[in-house]
PDB file of C-alpha atoms and ligand atoms in Angstrom:
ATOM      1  CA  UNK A   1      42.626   7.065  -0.573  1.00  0.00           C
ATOM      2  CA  UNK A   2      41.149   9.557  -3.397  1.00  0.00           C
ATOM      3  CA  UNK A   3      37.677   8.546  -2.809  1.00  0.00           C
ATOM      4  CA  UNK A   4      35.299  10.467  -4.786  1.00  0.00           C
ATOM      5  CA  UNK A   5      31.372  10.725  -4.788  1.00  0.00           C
ATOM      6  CA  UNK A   6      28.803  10.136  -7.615  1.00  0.00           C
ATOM      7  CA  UNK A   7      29.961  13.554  -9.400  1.00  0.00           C
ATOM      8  CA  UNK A   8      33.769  12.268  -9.201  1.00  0.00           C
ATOM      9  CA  UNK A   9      34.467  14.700  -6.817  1.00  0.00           C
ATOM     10  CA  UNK A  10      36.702  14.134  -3.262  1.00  0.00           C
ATOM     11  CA  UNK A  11      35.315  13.764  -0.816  1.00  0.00           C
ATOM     12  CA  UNK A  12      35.783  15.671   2.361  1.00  0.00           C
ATOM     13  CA  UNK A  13      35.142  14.808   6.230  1.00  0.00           C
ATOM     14  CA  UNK A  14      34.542  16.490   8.897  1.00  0.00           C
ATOM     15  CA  UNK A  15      34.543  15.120  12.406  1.00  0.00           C
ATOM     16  CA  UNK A  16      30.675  15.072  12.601  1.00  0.00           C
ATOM     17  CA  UNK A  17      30.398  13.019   9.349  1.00  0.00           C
ATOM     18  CA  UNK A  18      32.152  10.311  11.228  1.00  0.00           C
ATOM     19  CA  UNK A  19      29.108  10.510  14.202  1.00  0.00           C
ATOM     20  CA  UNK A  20      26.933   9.322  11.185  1.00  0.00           C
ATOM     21  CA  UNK A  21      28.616   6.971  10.089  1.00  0.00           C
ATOM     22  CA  UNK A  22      29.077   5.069  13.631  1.00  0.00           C
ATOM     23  CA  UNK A  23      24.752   5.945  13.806  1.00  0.00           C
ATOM     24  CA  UNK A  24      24.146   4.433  10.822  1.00  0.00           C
ATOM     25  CA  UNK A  25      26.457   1.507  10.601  1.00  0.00           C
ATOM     26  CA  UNK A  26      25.297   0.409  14.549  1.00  0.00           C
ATOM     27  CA  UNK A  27      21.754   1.105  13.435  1.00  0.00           C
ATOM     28  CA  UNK A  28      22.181  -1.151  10.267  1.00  0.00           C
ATOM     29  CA  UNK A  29      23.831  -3.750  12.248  1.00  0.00           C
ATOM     30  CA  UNK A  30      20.927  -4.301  14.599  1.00  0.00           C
ATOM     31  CA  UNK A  31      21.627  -1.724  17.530  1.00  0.00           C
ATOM     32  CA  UNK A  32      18.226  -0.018  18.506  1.00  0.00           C
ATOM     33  CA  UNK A  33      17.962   3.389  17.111  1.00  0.00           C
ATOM     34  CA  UNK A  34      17.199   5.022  20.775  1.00  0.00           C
ATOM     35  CA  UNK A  35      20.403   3.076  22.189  1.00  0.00           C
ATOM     36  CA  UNK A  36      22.100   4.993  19.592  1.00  0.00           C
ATOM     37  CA  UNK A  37      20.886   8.257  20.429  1.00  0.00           C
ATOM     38  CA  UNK A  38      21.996   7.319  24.066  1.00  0.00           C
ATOM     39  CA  UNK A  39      25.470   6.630  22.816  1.00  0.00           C
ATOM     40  CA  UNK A  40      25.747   9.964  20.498  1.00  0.00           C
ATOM     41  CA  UNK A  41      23.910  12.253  24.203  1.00  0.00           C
ATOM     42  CA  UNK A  42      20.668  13.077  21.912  1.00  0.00           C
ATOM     43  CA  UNK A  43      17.949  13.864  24.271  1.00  0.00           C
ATOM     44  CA  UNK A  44      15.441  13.587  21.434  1.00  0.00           C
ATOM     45  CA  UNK A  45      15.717  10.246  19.284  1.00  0.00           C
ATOM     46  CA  UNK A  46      14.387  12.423  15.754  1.00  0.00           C
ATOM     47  CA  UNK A  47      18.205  13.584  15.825  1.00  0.00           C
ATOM     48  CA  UNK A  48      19.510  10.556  15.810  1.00  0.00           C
ATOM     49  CA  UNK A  49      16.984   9.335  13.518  1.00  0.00           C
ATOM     50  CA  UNK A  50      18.307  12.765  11.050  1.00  0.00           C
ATOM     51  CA  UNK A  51      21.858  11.595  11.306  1.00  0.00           C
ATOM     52  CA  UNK A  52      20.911   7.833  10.111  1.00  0.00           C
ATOM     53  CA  UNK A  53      21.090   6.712   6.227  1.00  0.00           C
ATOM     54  CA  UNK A  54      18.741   3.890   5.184  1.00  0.00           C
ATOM     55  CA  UNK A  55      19.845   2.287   1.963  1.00  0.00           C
ATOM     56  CA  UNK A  56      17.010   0.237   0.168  1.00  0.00           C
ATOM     57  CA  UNK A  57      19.048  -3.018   0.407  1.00  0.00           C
ATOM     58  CA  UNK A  58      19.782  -2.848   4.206  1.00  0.00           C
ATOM     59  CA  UNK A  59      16.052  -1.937   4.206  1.00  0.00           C
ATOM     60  CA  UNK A  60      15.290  -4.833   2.378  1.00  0.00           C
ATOM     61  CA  UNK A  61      17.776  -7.286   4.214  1.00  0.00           C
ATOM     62  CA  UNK A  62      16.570  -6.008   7.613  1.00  0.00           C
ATOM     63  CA  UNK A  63      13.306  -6.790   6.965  1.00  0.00           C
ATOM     64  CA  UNK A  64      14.130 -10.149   5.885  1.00  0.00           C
ATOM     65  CA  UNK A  65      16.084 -10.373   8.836  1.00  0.00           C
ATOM     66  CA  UNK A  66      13.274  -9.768  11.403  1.00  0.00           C
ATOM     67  CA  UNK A  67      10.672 -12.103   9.050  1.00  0.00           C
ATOM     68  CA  UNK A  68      13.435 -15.398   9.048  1.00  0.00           C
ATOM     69  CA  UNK A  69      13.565 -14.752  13.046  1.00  0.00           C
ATOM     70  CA  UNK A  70       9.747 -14.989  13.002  1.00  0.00           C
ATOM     71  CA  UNK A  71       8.778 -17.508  11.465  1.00  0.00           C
ATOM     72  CA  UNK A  72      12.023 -19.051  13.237  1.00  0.00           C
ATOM     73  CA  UNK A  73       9.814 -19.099  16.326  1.00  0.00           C
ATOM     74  CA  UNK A  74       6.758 -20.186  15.142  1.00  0.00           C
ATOM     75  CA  UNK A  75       5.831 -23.429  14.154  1.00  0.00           C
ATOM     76  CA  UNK A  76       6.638 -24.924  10.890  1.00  0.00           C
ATOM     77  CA  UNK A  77       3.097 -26.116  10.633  1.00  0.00           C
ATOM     78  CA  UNK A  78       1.634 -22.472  10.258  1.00  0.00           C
ATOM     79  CA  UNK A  79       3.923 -21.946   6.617  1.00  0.00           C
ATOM     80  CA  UNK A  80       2.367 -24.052   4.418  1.00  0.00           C
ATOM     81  CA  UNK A  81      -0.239 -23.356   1.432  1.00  0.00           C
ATOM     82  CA  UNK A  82      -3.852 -23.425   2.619  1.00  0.00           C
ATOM     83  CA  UNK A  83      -6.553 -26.290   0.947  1.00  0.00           C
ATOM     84  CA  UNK A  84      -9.282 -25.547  -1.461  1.00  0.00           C
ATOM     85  CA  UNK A  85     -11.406 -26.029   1.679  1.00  0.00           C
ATOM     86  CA  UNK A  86      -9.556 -23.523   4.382  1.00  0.00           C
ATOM     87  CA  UNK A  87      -9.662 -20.777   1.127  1.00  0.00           C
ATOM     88  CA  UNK A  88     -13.259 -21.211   0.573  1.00  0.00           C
ATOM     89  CA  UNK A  89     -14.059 -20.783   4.071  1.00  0.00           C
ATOM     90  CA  UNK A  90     -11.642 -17.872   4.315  1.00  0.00           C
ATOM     91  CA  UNK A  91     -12.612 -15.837   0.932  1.00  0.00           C
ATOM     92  CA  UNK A  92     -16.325 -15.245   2.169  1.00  0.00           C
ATOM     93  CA  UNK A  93     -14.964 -13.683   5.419  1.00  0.00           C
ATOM     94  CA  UNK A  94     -14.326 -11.082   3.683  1.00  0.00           C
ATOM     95  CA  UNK A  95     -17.108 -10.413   1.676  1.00  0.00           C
ATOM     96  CA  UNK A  96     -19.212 -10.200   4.669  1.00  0.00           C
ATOM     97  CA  UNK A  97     -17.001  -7.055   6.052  1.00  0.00           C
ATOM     98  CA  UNK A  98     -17.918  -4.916   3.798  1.00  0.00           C
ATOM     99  CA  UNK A  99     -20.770  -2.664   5.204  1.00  0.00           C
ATOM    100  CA  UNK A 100     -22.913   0.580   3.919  1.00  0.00           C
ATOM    101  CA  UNK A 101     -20.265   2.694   4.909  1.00  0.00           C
ATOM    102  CA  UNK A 102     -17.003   0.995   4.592  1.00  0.00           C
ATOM    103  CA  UNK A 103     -15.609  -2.125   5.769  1.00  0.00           C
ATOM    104  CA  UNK A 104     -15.646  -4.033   9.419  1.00  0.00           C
ATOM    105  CA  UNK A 105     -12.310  -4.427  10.695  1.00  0.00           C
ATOM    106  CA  UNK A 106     -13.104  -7.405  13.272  1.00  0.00           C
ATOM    107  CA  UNK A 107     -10.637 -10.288  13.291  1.00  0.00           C
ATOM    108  CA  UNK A 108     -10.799 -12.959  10.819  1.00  0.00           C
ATOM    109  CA  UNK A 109     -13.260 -15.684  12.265  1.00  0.00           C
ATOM    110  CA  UNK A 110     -15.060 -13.643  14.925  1.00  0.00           C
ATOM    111  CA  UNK A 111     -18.540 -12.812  15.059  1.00  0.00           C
ATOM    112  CA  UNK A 112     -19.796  -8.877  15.519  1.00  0.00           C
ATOM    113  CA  UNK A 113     -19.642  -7.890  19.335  1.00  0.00           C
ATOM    114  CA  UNK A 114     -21.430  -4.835  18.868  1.00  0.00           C
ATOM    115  CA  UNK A 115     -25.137  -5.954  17.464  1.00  0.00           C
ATOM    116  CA  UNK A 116     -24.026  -4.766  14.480  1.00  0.00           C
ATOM    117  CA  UNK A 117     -24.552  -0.954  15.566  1.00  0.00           C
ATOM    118  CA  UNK A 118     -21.655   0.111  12.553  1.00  0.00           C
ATOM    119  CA  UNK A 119     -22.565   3.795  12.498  1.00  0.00           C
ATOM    120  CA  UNK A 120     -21.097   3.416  16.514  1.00  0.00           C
ATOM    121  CA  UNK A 121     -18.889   0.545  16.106  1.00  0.00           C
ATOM    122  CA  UNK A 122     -15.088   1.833  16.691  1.00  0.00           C
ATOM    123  CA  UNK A 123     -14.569  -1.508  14.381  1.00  0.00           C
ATOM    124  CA  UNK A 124     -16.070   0.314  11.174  1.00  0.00           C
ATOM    125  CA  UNK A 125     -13.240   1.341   8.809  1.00  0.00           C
ATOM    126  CA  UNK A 126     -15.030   4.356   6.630  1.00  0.00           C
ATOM    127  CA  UNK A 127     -14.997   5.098   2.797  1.00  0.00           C
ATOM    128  CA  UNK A 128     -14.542   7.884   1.490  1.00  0.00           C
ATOM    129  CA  UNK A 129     -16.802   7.025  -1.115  1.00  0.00           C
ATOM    130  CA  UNK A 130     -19.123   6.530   1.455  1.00  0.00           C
ATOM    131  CA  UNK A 131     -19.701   9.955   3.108  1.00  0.00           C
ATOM    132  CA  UNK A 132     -22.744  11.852   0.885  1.00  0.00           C
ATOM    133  CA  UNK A 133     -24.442   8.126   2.551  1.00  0.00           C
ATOM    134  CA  UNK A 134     -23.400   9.766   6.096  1.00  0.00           C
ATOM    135  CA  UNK A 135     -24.432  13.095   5.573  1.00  0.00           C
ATOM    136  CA  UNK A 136     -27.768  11.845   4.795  1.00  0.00           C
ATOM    137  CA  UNK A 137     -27.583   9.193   8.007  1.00  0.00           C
ATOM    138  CA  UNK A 138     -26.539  12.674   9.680  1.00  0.00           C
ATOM    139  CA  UNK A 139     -29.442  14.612   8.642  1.00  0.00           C
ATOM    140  CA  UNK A 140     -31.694  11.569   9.135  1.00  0.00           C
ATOM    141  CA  UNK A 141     -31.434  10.915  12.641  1.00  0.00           C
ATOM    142  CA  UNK A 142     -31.324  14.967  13.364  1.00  0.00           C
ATOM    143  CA  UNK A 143     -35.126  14.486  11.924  1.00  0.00           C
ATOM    144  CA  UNK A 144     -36.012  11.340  13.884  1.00  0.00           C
ATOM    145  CA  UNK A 145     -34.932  12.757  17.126  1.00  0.00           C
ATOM    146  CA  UNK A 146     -37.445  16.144  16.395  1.00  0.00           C
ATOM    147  CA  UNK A 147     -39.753  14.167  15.414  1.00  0.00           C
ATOM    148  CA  UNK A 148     -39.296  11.630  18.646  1.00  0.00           C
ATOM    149  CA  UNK A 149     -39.367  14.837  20.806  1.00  0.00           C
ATOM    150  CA  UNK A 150     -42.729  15.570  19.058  1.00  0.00           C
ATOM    151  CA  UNK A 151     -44.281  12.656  19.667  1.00  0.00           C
ATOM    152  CA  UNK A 152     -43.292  12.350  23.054  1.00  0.00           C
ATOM    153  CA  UNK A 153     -41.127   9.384  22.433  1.00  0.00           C
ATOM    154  CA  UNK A 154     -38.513   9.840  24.526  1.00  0.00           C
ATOM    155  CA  UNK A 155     -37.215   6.396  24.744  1.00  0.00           C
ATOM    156  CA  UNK A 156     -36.091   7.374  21.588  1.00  0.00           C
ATOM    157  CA  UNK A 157     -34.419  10.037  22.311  1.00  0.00           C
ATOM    158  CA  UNK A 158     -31.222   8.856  23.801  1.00  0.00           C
ATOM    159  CA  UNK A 159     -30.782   6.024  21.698  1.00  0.00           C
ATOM    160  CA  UNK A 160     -30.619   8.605  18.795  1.00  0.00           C
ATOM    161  CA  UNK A 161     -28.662  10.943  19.946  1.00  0.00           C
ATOM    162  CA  UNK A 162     -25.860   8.816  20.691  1.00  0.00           C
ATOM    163  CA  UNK A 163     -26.226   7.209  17.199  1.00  0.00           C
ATOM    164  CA  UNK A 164     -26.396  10.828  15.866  1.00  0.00           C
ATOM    165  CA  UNK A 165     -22.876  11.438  17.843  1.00  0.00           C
ATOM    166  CA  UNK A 166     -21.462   8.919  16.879  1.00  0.00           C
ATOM    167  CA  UNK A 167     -22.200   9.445  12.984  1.00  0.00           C
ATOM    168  CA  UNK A 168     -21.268  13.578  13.472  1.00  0.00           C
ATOM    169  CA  UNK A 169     -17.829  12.564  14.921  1.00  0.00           C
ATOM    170  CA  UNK A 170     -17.210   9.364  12.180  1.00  0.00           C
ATOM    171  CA  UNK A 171     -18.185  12.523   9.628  1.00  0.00           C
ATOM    172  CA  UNK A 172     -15.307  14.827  11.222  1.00  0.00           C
ATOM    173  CA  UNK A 173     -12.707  11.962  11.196  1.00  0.00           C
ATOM    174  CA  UNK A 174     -13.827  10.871   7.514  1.00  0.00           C
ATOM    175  CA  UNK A 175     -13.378  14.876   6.495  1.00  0.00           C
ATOM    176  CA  UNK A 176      -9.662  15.073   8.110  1.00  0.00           C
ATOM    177  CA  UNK A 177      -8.696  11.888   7.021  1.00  0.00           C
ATOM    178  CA  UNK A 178      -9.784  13.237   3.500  1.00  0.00           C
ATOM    179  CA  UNK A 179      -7.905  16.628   3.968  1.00  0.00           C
ATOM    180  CA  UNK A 180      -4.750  14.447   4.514  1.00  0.00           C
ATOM    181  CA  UNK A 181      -5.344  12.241   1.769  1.00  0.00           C
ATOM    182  CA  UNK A 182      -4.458   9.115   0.852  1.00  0.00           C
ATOM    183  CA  UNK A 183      -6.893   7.550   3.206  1.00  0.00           C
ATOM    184  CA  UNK A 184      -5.472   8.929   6.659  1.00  0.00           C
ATOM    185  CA  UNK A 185      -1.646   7.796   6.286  1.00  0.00           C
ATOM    186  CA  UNK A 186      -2.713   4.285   6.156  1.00  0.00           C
ATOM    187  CA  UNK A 187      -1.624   1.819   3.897  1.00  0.00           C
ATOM    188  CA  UNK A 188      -4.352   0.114   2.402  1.00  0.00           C
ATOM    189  CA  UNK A 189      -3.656  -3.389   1.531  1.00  0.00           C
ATOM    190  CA  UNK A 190      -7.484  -3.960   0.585  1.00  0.00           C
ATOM    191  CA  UNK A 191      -8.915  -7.295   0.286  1.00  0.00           C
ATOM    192  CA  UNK A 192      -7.389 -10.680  -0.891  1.00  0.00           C
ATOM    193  CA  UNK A 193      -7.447 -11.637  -4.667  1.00  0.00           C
ATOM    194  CA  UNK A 194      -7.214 -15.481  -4.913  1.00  0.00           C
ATOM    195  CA  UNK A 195      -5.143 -16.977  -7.504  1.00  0.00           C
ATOM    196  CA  UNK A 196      -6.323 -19.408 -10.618  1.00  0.00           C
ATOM    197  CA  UNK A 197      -7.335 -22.300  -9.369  1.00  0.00           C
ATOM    198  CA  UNK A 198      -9.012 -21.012  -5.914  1.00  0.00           C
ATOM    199  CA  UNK A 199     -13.146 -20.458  -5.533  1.00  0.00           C
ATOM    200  CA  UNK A 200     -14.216 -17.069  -5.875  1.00  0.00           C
ATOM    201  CA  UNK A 201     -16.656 -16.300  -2.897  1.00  0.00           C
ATOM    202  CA  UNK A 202     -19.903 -16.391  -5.365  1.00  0.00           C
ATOM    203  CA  UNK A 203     -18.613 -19.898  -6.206  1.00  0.00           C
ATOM    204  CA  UNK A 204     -18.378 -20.995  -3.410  1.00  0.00           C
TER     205      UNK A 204
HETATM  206  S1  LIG B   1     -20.978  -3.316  14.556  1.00  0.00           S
HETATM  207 FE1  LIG B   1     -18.757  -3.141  14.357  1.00  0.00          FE
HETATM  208  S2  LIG B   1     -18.004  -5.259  14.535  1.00  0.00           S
HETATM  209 FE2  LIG B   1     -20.202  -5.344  14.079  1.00  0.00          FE
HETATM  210  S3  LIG B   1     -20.347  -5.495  11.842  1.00  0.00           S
HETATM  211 FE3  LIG B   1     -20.514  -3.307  12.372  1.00  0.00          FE
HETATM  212  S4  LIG B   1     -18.420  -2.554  12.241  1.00  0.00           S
HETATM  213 FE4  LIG B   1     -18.283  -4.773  12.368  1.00  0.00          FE
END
């Protein structure tokens, strides 16, 4: 058929080229990747995942695919723009997570569980910007548990030595999610900008 590549050269086959192609057309046409790997005898699914090519557009049509069936499901009701009311009452929501040392991650609309202990709340989503502020919580509680000790307050004790764990290990995770960079492999999507013509939250 004198099929070339992007250089204009011919291409050549070999047998195991056409074990790629069948992975990545059957992954591309909705056959689960570790089906796949059954079908081509991988025992570990990163091979089969090595002999798949994603092309932006079937990336992009995919995930079109798996939105449509979605919303598909779910009532119509939910898709529709929200009122100046539901926006002002949603906006705020998010002004109140942020905290001294990063951001709350409970759900939309749900009050703090935890008595708003952040510093041991598995809910508090750190900032990097925000760790010479736990050093110093760090170093703080080190002093108020000495000085408990010294004054015989030992009701104190506990209490602030499990705050003073909980800040040493949130200081660890903070310094290996910096060593990574880019925030720990997470994507952050940060918070909602409204559009002209919604409240801002100090309007509100
Ligand atoms: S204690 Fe947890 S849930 Fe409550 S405000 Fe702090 S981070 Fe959020």
């Amino acid at each position: 058929m004198n099929l070339t590549d992007a250089a204009g050269q011919p291409l050549r086959y070999t047998a195991h080229d056409f074990r790629r192609i069948f992975a990545s057309d059957a992954v591309g046409s909705g056959l689960p990747v570790h089906i796949v790997g059954r079908l081509l005898d991988h025992r570990n699914i990163n091979t089969t995942q090595a002999y798949m090519a994603i092309f932006d557009e079937q990336l992009v049509r995919s995930y079109r695919a798996f939105l449509d069936n979605r919303r598909s499901q779910r009532p119509e009701a939910e898709y529709r723009e929200p009122t100046e009311e539901e926006w002002r009452e949603f906006q705020p929501h998010f002004q109140l997570r942020k905290l001294e040392l990063g951001e709350c991650g409970r759900p939309y609309g749900t009050p703090c569980k935890h008595k708003h202990a952040c510093i041991r709340c598995p809910s508090l989503r750190l900032d990097t910007r925000a760790r010479p502020r736990l050093v110093e919580i760090v170093a703080n509680l080190r002093d108020r548990i000495e000085e408990a000790k010294l004054n015989g307050w030992l009701g104190e004790v506990a209490g602030l030595k499990a705050s003073l764990n909980a800040a040493s290990s949130k200081l660890v995770s903070l310094d290996r999610m910096m060593e990574r960079g880019t925030g720990g492999g997470r994507v952050l999507l940060g918070i909602p900008v409204l559009g002209p013509g919604h409240a801002t939250a100090e309007e509100a």
